[in-house]
Structures are given as structure tokens and as C-alpha cells.
Coordinates of C-alpha atoms and ligand atoms in Angstrom, one line a residue:
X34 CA -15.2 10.9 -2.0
X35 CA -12.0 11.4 0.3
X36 CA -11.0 9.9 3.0
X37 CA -8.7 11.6 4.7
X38 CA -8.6 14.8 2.0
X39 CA -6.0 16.9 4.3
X40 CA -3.5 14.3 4.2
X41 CA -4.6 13.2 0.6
X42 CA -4.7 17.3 -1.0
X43 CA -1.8 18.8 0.8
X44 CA -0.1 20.8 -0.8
X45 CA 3.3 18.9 -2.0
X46 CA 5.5 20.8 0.3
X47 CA 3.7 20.9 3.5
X48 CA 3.7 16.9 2.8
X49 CA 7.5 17.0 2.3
X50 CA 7.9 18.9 4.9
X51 CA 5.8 16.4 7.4
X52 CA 7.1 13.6 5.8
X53 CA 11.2 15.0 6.9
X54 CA 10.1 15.1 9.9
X55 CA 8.6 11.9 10.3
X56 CA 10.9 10.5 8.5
X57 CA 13.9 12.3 11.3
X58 CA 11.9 10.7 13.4
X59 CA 11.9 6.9 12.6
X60 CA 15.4 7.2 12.1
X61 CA 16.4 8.7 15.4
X62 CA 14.0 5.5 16.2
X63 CA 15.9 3.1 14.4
X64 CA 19.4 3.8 15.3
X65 CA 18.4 4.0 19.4
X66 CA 16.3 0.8 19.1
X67 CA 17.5 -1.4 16.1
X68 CA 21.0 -2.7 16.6
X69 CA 20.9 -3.9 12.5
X70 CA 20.4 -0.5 11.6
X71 CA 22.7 1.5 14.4
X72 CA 25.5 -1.1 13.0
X73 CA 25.1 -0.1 9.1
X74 CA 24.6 3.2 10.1
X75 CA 27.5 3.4 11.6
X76 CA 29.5 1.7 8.9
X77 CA 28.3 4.2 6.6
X78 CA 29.6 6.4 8.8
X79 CA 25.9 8.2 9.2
X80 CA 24.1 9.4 11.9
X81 CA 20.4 10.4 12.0
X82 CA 21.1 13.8 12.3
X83 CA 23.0 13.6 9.1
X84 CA 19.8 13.1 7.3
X85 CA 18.2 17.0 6.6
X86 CA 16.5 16.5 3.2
X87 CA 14.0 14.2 1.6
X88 CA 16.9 13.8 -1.1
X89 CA 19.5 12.6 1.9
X90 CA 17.8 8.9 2.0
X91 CA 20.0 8.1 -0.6
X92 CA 22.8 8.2 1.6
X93 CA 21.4 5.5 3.8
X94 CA 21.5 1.9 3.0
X95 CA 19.0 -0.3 1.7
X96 CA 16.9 -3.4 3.8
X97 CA 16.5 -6.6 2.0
X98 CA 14.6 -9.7 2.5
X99 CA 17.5 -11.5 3.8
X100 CA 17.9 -8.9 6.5
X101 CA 14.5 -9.8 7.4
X102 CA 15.5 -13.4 7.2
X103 CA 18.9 -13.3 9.3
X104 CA 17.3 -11.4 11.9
X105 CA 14.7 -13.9 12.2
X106 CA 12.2 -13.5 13.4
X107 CA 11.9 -10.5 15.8
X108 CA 15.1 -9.2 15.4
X109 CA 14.4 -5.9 13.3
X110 CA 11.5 -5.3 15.6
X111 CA 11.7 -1.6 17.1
X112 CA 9.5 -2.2 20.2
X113 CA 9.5 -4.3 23.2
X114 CA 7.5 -8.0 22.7
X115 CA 4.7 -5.8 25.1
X116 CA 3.8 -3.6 23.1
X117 CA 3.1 -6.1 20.3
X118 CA -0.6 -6.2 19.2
X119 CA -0.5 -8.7 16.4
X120 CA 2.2 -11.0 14.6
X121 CA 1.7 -11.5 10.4
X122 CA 3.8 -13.4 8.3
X123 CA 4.6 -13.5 4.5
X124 CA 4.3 -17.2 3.5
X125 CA 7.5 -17.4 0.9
X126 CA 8.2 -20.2 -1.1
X127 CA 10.7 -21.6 0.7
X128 CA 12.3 -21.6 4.0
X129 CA 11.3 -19.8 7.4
X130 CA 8.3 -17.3 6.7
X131 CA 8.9 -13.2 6.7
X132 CA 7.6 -12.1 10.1
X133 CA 6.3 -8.5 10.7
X134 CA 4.9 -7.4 13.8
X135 CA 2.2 -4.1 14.3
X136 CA 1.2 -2.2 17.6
X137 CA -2.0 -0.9 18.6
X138 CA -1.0 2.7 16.7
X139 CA 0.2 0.3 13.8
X140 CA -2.9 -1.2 13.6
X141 CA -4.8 1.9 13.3
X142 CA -2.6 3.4 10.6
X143 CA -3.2 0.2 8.7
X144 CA -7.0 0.8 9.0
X145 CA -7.0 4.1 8.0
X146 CA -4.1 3.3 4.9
X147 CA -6.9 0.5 3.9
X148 CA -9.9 3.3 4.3
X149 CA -8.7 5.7 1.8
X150 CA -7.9 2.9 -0.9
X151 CA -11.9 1.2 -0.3
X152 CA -13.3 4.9 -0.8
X153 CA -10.9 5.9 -3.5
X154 CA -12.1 3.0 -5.4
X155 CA -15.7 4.2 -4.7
X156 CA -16.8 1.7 -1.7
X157 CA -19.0 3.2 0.2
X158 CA -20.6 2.8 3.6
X159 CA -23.7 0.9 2.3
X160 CA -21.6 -1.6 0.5
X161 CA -21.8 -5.2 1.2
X162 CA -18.2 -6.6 0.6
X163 CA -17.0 -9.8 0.8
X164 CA -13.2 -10.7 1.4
X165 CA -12.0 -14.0 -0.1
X166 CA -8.6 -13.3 1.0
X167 CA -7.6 -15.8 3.2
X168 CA -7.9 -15.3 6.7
X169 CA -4.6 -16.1 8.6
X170 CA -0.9 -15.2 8.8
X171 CA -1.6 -13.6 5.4
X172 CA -2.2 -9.3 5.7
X173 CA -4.4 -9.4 2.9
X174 CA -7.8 -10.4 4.5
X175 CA -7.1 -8.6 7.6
X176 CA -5.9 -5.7 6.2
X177 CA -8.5 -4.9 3.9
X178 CA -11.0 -6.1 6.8
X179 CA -10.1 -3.2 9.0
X180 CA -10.2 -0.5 6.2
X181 CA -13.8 -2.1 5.5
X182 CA -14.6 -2.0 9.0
X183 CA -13.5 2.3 9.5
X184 CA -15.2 3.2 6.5
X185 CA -18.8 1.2 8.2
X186 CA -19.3 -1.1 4.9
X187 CA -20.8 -4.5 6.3
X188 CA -18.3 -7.1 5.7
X189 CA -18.8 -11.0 4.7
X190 CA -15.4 -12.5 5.8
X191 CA -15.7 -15.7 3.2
X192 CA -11.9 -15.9 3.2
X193 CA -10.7 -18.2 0.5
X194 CA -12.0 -21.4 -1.3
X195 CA -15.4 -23.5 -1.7
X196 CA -15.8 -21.5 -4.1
X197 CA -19.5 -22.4 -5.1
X198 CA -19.9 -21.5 -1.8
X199 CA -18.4 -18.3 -2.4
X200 CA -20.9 -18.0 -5.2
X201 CA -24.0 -18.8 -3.5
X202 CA -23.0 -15.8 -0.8
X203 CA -22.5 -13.8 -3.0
X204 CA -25.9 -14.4 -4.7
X205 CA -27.8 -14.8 -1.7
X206 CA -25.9 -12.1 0.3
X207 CA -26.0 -9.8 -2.3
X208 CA -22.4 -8.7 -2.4
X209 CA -21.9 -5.8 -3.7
X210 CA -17.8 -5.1 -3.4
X211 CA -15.4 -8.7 -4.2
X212 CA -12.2 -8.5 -2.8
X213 CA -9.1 -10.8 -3.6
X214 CA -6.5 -12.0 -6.1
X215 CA -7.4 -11.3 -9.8
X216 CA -6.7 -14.6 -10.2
X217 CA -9.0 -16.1 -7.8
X218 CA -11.7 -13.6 -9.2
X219 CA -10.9 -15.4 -12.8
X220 CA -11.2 -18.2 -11.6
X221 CA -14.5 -17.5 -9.3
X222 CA -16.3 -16.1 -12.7
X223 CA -15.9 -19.5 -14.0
X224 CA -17.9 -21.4 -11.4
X225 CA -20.5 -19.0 -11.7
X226 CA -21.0 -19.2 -15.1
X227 CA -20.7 -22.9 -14.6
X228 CA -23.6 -22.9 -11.6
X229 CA -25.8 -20.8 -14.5
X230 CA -25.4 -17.5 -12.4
X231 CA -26.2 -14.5 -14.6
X232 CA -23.5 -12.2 -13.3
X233 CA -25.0 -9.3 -15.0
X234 CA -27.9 -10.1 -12.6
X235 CA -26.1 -10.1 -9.3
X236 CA -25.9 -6.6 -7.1
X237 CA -21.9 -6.8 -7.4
X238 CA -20.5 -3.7 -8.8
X239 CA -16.7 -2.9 -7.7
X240 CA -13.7 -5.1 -7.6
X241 CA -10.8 -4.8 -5.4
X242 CA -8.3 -6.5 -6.2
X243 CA -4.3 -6.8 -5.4
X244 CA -1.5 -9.1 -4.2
X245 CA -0.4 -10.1 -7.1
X246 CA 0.5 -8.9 -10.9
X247 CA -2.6 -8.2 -13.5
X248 CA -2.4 -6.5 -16.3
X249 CA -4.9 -3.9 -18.1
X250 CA -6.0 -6.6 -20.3
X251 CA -7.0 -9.0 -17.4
X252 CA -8.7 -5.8 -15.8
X253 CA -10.9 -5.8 -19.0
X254 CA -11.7 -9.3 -18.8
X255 CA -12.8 -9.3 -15.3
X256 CA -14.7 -6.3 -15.3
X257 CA -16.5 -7.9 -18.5
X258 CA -17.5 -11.1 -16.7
X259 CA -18.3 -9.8 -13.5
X260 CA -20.0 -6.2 -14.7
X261 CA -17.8 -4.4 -12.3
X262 CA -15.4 -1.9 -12.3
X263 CA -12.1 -3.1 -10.9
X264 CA -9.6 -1.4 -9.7
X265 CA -5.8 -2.6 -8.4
X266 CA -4.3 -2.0 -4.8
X267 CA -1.0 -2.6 -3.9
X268 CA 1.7 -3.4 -0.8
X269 CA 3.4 -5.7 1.2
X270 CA 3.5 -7.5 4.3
X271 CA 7.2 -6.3 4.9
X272 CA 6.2 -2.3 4.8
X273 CA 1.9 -2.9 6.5
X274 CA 0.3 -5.6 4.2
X275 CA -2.1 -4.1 1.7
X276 CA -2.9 0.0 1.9
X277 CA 0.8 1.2 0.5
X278 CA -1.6 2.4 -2.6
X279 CA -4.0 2.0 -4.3
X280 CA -5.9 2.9 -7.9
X281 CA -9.0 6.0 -7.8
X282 CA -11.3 5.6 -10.0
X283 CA -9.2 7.4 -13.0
X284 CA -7.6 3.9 -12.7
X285 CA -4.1 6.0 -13.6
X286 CA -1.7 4.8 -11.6
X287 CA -2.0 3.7 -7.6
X288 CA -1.9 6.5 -5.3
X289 CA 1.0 6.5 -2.2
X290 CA -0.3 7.1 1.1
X291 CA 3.1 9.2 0.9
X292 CA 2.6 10.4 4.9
X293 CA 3.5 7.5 6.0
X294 CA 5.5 5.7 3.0
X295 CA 8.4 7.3 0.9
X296 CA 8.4 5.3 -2.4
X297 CA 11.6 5.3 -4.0
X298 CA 12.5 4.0 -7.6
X299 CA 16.0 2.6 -8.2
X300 CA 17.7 1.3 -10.8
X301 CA 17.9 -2.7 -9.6
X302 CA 21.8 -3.2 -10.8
X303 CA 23.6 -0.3 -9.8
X304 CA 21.1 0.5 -6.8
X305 CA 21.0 4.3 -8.1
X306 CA 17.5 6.4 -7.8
X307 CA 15.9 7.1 -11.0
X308 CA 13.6 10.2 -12.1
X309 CA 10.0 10.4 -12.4
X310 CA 8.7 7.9 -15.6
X311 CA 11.2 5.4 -15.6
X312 CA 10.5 1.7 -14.4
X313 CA 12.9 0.6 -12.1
X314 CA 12.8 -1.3 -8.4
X315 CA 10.4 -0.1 -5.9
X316 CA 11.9 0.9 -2.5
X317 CA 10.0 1.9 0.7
X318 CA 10.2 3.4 4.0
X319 CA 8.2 3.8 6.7
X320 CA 8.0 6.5 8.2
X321 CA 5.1 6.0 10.8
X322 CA 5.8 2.6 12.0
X323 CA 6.3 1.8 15.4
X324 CA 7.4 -2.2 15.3
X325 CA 8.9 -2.6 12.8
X326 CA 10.2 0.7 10.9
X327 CA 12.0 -0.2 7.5
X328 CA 14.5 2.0 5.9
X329 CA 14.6 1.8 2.1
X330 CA 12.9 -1.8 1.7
X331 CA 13.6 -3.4 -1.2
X332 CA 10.4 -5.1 -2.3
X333 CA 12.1 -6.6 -6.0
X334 CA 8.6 -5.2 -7.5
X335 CA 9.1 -2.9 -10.7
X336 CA 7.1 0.1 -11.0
X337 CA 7.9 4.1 -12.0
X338 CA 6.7 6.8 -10.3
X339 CA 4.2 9.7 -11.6
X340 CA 4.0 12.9 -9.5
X341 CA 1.4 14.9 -11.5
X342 CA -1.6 15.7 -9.5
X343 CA -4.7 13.5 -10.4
X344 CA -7.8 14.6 -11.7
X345 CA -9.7 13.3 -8.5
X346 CA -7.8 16.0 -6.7
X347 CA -5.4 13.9 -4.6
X348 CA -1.8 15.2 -4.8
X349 CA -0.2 11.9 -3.5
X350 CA 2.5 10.7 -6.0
X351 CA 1.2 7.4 -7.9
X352 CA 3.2 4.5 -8.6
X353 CA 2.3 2.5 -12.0
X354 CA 0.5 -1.2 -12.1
X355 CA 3.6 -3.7 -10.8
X356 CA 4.9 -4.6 -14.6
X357 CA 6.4 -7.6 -12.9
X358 CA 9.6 -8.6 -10.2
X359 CA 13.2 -8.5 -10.6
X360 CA 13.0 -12.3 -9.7
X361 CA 10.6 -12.6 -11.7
X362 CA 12.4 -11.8 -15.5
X363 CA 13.0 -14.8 -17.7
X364 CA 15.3 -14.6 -19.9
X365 CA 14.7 -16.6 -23.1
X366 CA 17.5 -16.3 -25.8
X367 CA 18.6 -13.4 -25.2
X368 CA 15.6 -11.2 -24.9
X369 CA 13.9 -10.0 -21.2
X370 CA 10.4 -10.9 -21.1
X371 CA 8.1 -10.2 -18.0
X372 CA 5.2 -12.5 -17.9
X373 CA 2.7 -9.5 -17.5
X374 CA 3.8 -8.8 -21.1
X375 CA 3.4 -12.6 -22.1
X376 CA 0.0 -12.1 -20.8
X377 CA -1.1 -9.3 -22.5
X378 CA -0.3 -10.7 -25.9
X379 CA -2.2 -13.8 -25.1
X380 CA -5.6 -12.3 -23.7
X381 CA -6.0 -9.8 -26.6
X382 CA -6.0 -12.9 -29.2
X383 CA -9.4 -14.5 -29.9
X384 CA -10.0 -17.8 -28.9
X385 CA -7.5 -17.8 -26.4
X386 CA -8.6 -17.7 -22.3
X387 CA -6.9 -16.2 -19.8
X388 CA -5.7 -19.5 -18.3
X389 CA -2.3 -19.3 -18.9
X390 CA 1.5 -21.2 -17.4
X391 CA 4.5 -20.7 -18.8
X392 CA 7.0 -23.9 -18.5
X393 CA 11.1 -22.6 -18.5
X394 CA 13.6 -25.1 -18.9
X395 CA 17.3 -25.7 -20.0
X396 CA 18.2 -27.4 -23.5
X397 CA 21.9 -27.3 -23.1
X398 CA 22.9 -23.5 -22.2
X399 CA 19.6 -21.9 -23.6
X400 CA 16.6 -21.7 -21.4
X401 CA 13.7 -22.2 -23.5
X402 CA 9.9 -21.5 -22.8
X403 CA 6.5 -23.2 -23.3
X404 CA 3.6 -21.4 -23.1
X405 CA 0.5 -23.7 -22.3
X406 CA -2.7 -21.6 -23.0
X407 CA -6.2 -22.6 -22.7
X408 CA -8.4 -22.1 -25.5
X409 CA -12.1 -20.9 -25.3
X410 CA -14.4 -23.3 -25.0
X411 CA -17.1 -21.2 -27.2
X412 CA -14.3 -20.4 -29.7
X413 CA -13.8 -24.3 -30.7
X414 CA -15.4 -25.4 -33.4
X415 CA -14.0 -29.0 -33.4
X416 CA -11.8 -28.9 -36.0
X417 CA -8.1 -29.3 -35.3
X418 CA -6.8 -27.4 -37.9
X419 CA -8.5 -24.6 -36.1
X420 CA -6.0 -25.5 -33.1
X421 CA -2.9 -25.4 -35.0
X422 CA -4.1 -22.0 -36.9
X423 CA -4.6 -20.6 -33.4
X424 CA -1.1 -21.7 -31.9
X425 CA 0.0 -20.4 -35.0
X426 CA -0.9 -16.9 -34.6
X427 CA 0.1 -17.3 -31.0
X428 CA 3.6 -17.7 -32.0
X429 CA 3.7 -15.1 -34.4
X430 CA 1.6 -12.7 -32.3
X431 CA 4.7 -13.1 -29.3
X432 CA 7.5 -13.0 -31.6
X433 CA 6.4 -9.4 -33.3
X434 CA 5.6 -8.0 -30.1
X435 CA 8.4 -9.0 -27.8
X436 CA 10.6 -10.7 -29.8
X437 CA 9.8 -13.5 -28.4
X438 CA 10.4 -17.4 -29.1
X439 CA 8.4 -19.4 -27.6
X440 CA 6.8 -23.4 -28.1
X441 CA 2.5 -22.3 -27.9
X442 CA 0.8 -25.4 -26.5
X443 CA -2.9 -24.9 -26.5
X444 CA -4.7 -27.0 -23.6
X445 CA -8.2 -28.2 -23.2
X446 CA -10.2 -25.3 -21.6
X447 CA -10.2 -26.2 -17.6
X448 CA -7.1 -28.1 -17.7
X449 CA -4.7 -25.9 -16.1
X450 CA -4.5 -25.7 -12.0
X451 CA -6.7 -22.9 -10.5
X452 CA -5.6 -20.5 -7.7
X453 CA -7.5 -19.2 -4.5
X454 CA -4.6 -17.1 -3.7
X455 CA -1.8 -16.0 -5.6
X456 CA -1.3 -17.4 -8.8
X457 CA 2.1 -19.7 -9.6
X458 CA 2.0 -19.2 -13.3
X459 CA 5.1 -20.1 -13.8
X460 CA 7.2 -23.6 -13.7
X461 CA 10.4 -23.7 -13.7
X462 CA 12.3 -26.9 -14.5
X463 CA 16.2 -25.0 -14.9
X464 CA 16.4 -26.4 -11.0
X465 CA 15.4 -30.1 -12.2
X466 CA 16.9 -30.9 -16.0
X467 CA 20.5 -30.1 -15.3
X468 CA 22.8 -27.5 -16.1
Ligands
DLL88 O1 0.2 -9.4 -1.0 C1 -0.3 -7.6 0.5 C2 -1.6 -7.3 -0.2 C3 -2.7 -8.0 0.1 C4 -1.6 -6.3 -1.2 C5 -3.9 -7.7 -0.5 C6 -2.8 -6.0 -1.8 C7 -4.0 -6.7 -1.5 P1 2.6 -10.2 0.5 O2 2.0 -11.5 0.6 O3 3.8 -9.9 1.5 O4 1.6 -9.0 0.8 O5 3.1 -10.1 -1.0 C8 3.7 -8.9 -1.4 O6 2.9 -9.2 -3.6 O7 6.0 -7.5 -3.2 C9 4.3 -7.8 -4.9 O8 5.2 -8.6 -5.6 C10 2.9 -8.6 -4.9 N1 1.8 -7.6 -5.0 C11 1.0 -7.1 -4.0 N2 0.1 -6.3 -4.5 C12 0.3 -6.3 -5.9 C13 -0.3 -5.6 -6.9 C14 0.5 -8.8 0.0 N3 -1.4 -4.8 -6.8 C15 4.1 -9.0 -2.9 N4 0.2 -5.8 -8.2 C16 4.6 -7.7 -3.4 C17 1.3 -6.6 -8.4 C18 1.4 -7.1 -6.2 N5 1.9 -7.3 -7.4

């Protein structure tokens, strides 16, 4: 089924043609209401009208996360505080929280961004889903609640944690669409194996999940433990919060809700667009919002673009699975690693869980990386030479795949710290041991 099939089917150049104008629009927005953008406008020497092509955004300038930050926190906002309907925020690691800000007519474009993903992934009205997003500043659990709520499935707002809890609902409510982090989903199979659920027994049959980075590997695992198909959504609290795009059930790339989003792919160092296929930074713009409108966001996530039509018929360009963040890239010895390649070496080895951290640190000039894996608790026999064999193979596996050297430790099955949210998979000692 489709949503929303005239804005999903369009033809590609009635939707390039809508999106110019829209996209005239927000500008003409931006540089009237937004002193930050009328001032690097206006250094750039541009002025809305300047803009008379889809291929003229790369004549304007990019919006960072430290815009966001020095304009804290309602400074980018496009609107008067009035016409506000709801405040989010993106937690960030450290510092002062990302604020965004959504009127009534944002709030409904949300809704409907969320709708077509939840029906794309083959939710249905008659679907009992249960968000274990958390509930709060966070756009996850709201977002994903309102695109429940316009599509008419019943919703069981768990939000996150107590996760036997979680478990029982899900078992006594019978549950039929989970939605949350892959990595709370991981960790969620677990209890219920633990409680002695039969997962293959429960009425649960679709995934949705997002927010963070998963690879095709962990797909396979979850939808193995659970029985469920699952597919990936993505977006950001910067550009709406979840409902940028999101997977069909082809599960070949995530489609763009394009008519009100123009994704961009850039080469990260020299800030230059790249063509269709190749991975590089993803940049957005809005091009419907009304508080805050961003222009050529840089989210740091790295992705590449396919245009092709899909076979479910939409015609919306699709963005590949996130293959990690520019932050994100260690560099060990020499050679570029993402963890979403680290992590699909390690699930496709026997024995080896998908519990996973990866420990970077400084021995003189060279950052160095350990890799503490959990091995399967079914897999052990006992013996310890069993251990070393495994870590063994571990090492080998890494270093004829990515070139990688790395110190395996294998850990005690449960050992490593568990996420309800997003999961911190990597430590990172550089800041502490010096150097
Ligand atoms: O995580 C919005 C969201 C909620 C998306 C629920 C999907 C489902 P933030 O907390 O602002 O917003 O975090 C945004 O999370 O820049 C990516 O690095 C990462 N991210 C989000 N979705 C995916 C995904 C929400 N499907 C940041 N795959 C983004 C990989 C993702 N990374």
C-alpha cells in the first residue's frame, strides 16, 4: 500500500518542479525572517531570487551543528515564539542540547512524513504497535507516534526500559509492530529468551527500527530472533525527527519524502556534491518547514544516493543504510574503518554475539583498537583453547577484510553494558591516556 501515492509516484519532473518552488519559497522565507541566513546570504553575495534551478543550491552555504549551537536556542527559528506548537531537543553528548521547534502545520507534515514510512514498511491499520522509544525531548517516540496515530494502528506507548516489562506487554498485549533502536531490540530479544518467551509464538511480525547505525547483518539477526521482518527508517531531529526516509519492503535503500526534503550528497573535505552511487556526507533542506527551515544541513551521516524508480512503484530518490558518521571514522594505523564494517565481520563469524565495543586508545602516536566481543553462550563448549581459536579467527577474519589490526578480546556472554536507546559502542580513551 501507499500513503500518499501522488506525492510518492510523481512523475520526477512534476516533483522537481514543486520542489523549486517550495524550495523559492523557504528561501524567500529565510532571508526575510532569519537574520543568520539573510547575513551569509548576503556575504555570498546571493539573493533568493538568484536561486532558479534545483542545481543552484550549490551556490548557497551549508548549516552546521554549531550554527544551531551559537544561535542557541531559538535563534534560527523562522516564526514568532506564538506560533510555536512544540519544542524537541537532540540530547548530544556534551554541552547545551540542539533545540528544534515545529508549528501546528509542522506537526502535521511530521505525521504524514511518519505515515508513509509505517505503511511502506507494511503497518497497517489493524496493527498493534508498541513504541519503546523514549517519550521526551527525544523525536523518536513522538514522531513515529503521530505517523501511527494518522495511519489508525492502536498504539502502546511503552517508551523505553523495564524491559521485562516490555516483554510481558508485548506478550499479553499482543504486539504486533516493535518500534525502537536496533540495539534496544537486540537487547530486548535477550530478556525474552531469558523469561522462556517463544518469540516464534508471539503475534509480532514487523520491525521498525532507526536512530541509529545497523547493518544488514544485524537486520538478519533480529529478524531471526524475533520472526519479523525489519526494516530501517531514518532522520534527524535537526531537519523533523524521524520520517526523512525510510526502507519499503524491497528493503533497497530508504525512500526520501523528497516534497519536502532535498537530500544532497557531498564530498565531506572539499564540500563538493557528488553524483548518484557514491558515498559521501548527507545534506538536507527543508523545504516545507515553517519554524525552523534549514538550508543545506549538514547531518555528518554518510550515505549515497539511488534515483532509480523502485519496484514498489514509488519514484522518490532513496538514500542507502547510514554506513556510519564523519565523526564517527577511526583511524587505526593508517587504514579508515567504520564500525558498521567492524560489525559486519564480527556477526557473520560463528560463535561470536552481536554484543560488541570497540576500545580506541593512544600508544605513543598510533591509536590502537580493542575489540571486546561477546561470545555465544550455546557456542561454548568449555574449553579455552576453543576461546583462543575463536579470537584467533577474529583477528584474521578483520585483517583480510579491512585490513584491519586489531587486539580481539572475547568477553563472557552478558558482560558488556546494554542500551535502551542509542547504542555507545565505542570508548574512546585518546582524550584520557595522553598525547
Ligand atoms: O534519531 C530521529 C529518529 C528517531 C530517526 C527514530 C529514526 C527513528 P536524533 O536523536 O537527532 O534523531 O539523531 C539523529 O541519528 O544524524 C544519524 O547519525 C542517526 N540516525 C538516525 N536514524 C538512523 C538510521 C533521531 N536509520 C542521528 N541509521 C542522525 C543510521 C541513524 N543512523
Amino acid at each position: 500500500m501507499i500513503w500518499d501515492e501522488k506525492m510518492e509516484c510523481m512523475s520526477v519532473d512534476t516533483r522537481r518542479e514543486l520542489q523549486l518552488k517550495r524550495l523559492q519559497d523557504t528561501l524567500n522565507r529565510v532571508y526575510k525572517l532569519v537574520p543568520f541566513y539573510r547575513q551569509a546570504f548576503n556575504q555570498r553575495g546571493i539573493k533568493p531570487q538568484d536561486i532558479s534551478s534545483l542545481e543552484d543550491l550549490r551556490k548557497l552555504p551549508f548549516t552546521t551543528k554549531d550554527d544551531l549551537r551559537e544561535n542557541y536556542p531559538y535563534g534560527l527559528f523562522a516564526v514568532p515564539r506564538k506560533d510555536l506548537a512544540r519544542i524537541h531537543a537532540s540530547s548530544g553528548t556534551t554541552g547545551k542540547p540542539t533545540v528544534v521547534g515545529y508549528t501546528r502545520r509542522d506537526l502535521e507534515t511530521w505525521s504524514e512524513c511518519v505515515a508513509r514510512l509505517i505503511i511502506m514498511s507494511g503497518g497497517t491499520a489493524e496493527d498493534i504497535a508498541q513504541v519503546a522509544f523514549g517519550y521526551g525531548l527525544f523525536t523518536g517516540a513522538f514522531g513515529l507516534h503521530y505517523g501511527l496515530e494518522k495511519i489508525g494502528a492502536a498504539i502502546v506507548p511503552t517508551s523505553t526500559g523495564n524491559t521485562e516489562r516490555q516483554i510481558m506487554v508485548m506478550e499479553d498485549f499482543g504486539s504486533t509492530i516493535l518500534i525502537s533502536t536496533p540495539s534496544y531490540a537486540l537487547y530486548m530479544a535477550e530478556v525474552a529468551e531469558q523469561m522462556g518467551v517463544d518469540t516464534k509464538k508471539l503475534p509480532l511480525r514487523l520491525g521498525l527500527f532507526g536512530s541509529e547505525g545497523w547493518t544488514e547483518e544485524m537486520r538478519r539477526e533480529l529478524e531471526d530472533r524475533w520472526h519479523i521482518t525489519a526494516t530501517d527508517n531514518y532522520g534527524l531531529s535537526e531537519i523533523i525527527g524521524p520520517g526523512v526516509s525510510g526502507e519499503c519492503l524491497y528493503k533497497d535503500g530508504m525512500h526520501i519524502n523528497e516534497d519536502h526534503f532535498l537530500v544532497e550528497i557531498i564530498d565531506p573535505e572539499t564540500g563538493e556534491p557528488l553524483p548518484e552511487g557514491e558515498a559521501g556526507e548527507v545534506v538536507i533542506t527543508t523545504i516545507t518547514k515553517e519554524a525552523l527551515p534549514l538550508i543545506r544541513y549538514r547531518t555528518k551521516d554518510i550515505s549515497a544516493l539511488n534515483l532509480k524508480t523502485c519496484c514498489c512503484g514509488r519514484t522518490t530518490a532513496r538514500m542507502e543504510k547510514i554506513k556510519g558518521r564523519t565523526d564517527d571514522m577511526l583511524i587505526i594505523r593508517g587504514v579508515n574503518v567504520f564500525p558498521s564494517q567492524i560489525e559486519s565481520v564480527l556477526i557473520d563469524i560463528e560463535g561470536v554475539s552481536p554484543q560488541y565495543q570497540l576500545v580506541v586508545s593512544k600508544k605513543g602516536y598510533l591509536d590502537e583498537l580493542e575489540i571486546k566481543v561477546e561470545f555465544r553462550e550455546d557456542w561454548f563448549t568449555g574449553r579455552f583453547s576453543d576461546l583462543e581459536a575463536l579470537e584467533e579467527r577474529i583477528t584474521q577474519k578483520l585483517e583480510s577484510v579491512l585490513s584491519l589490526t586489531a587486539k580481539v578480546k572475547l568477553v563472557e556472554p552478558k558482560s558488556l553494558t546494554r542500551f535502551e536507546g542509542k547504542a555507545k559502542r565505542i570508548v574512546d580513551l585518546r582524550k584520557t591516556t595522553g598525547n
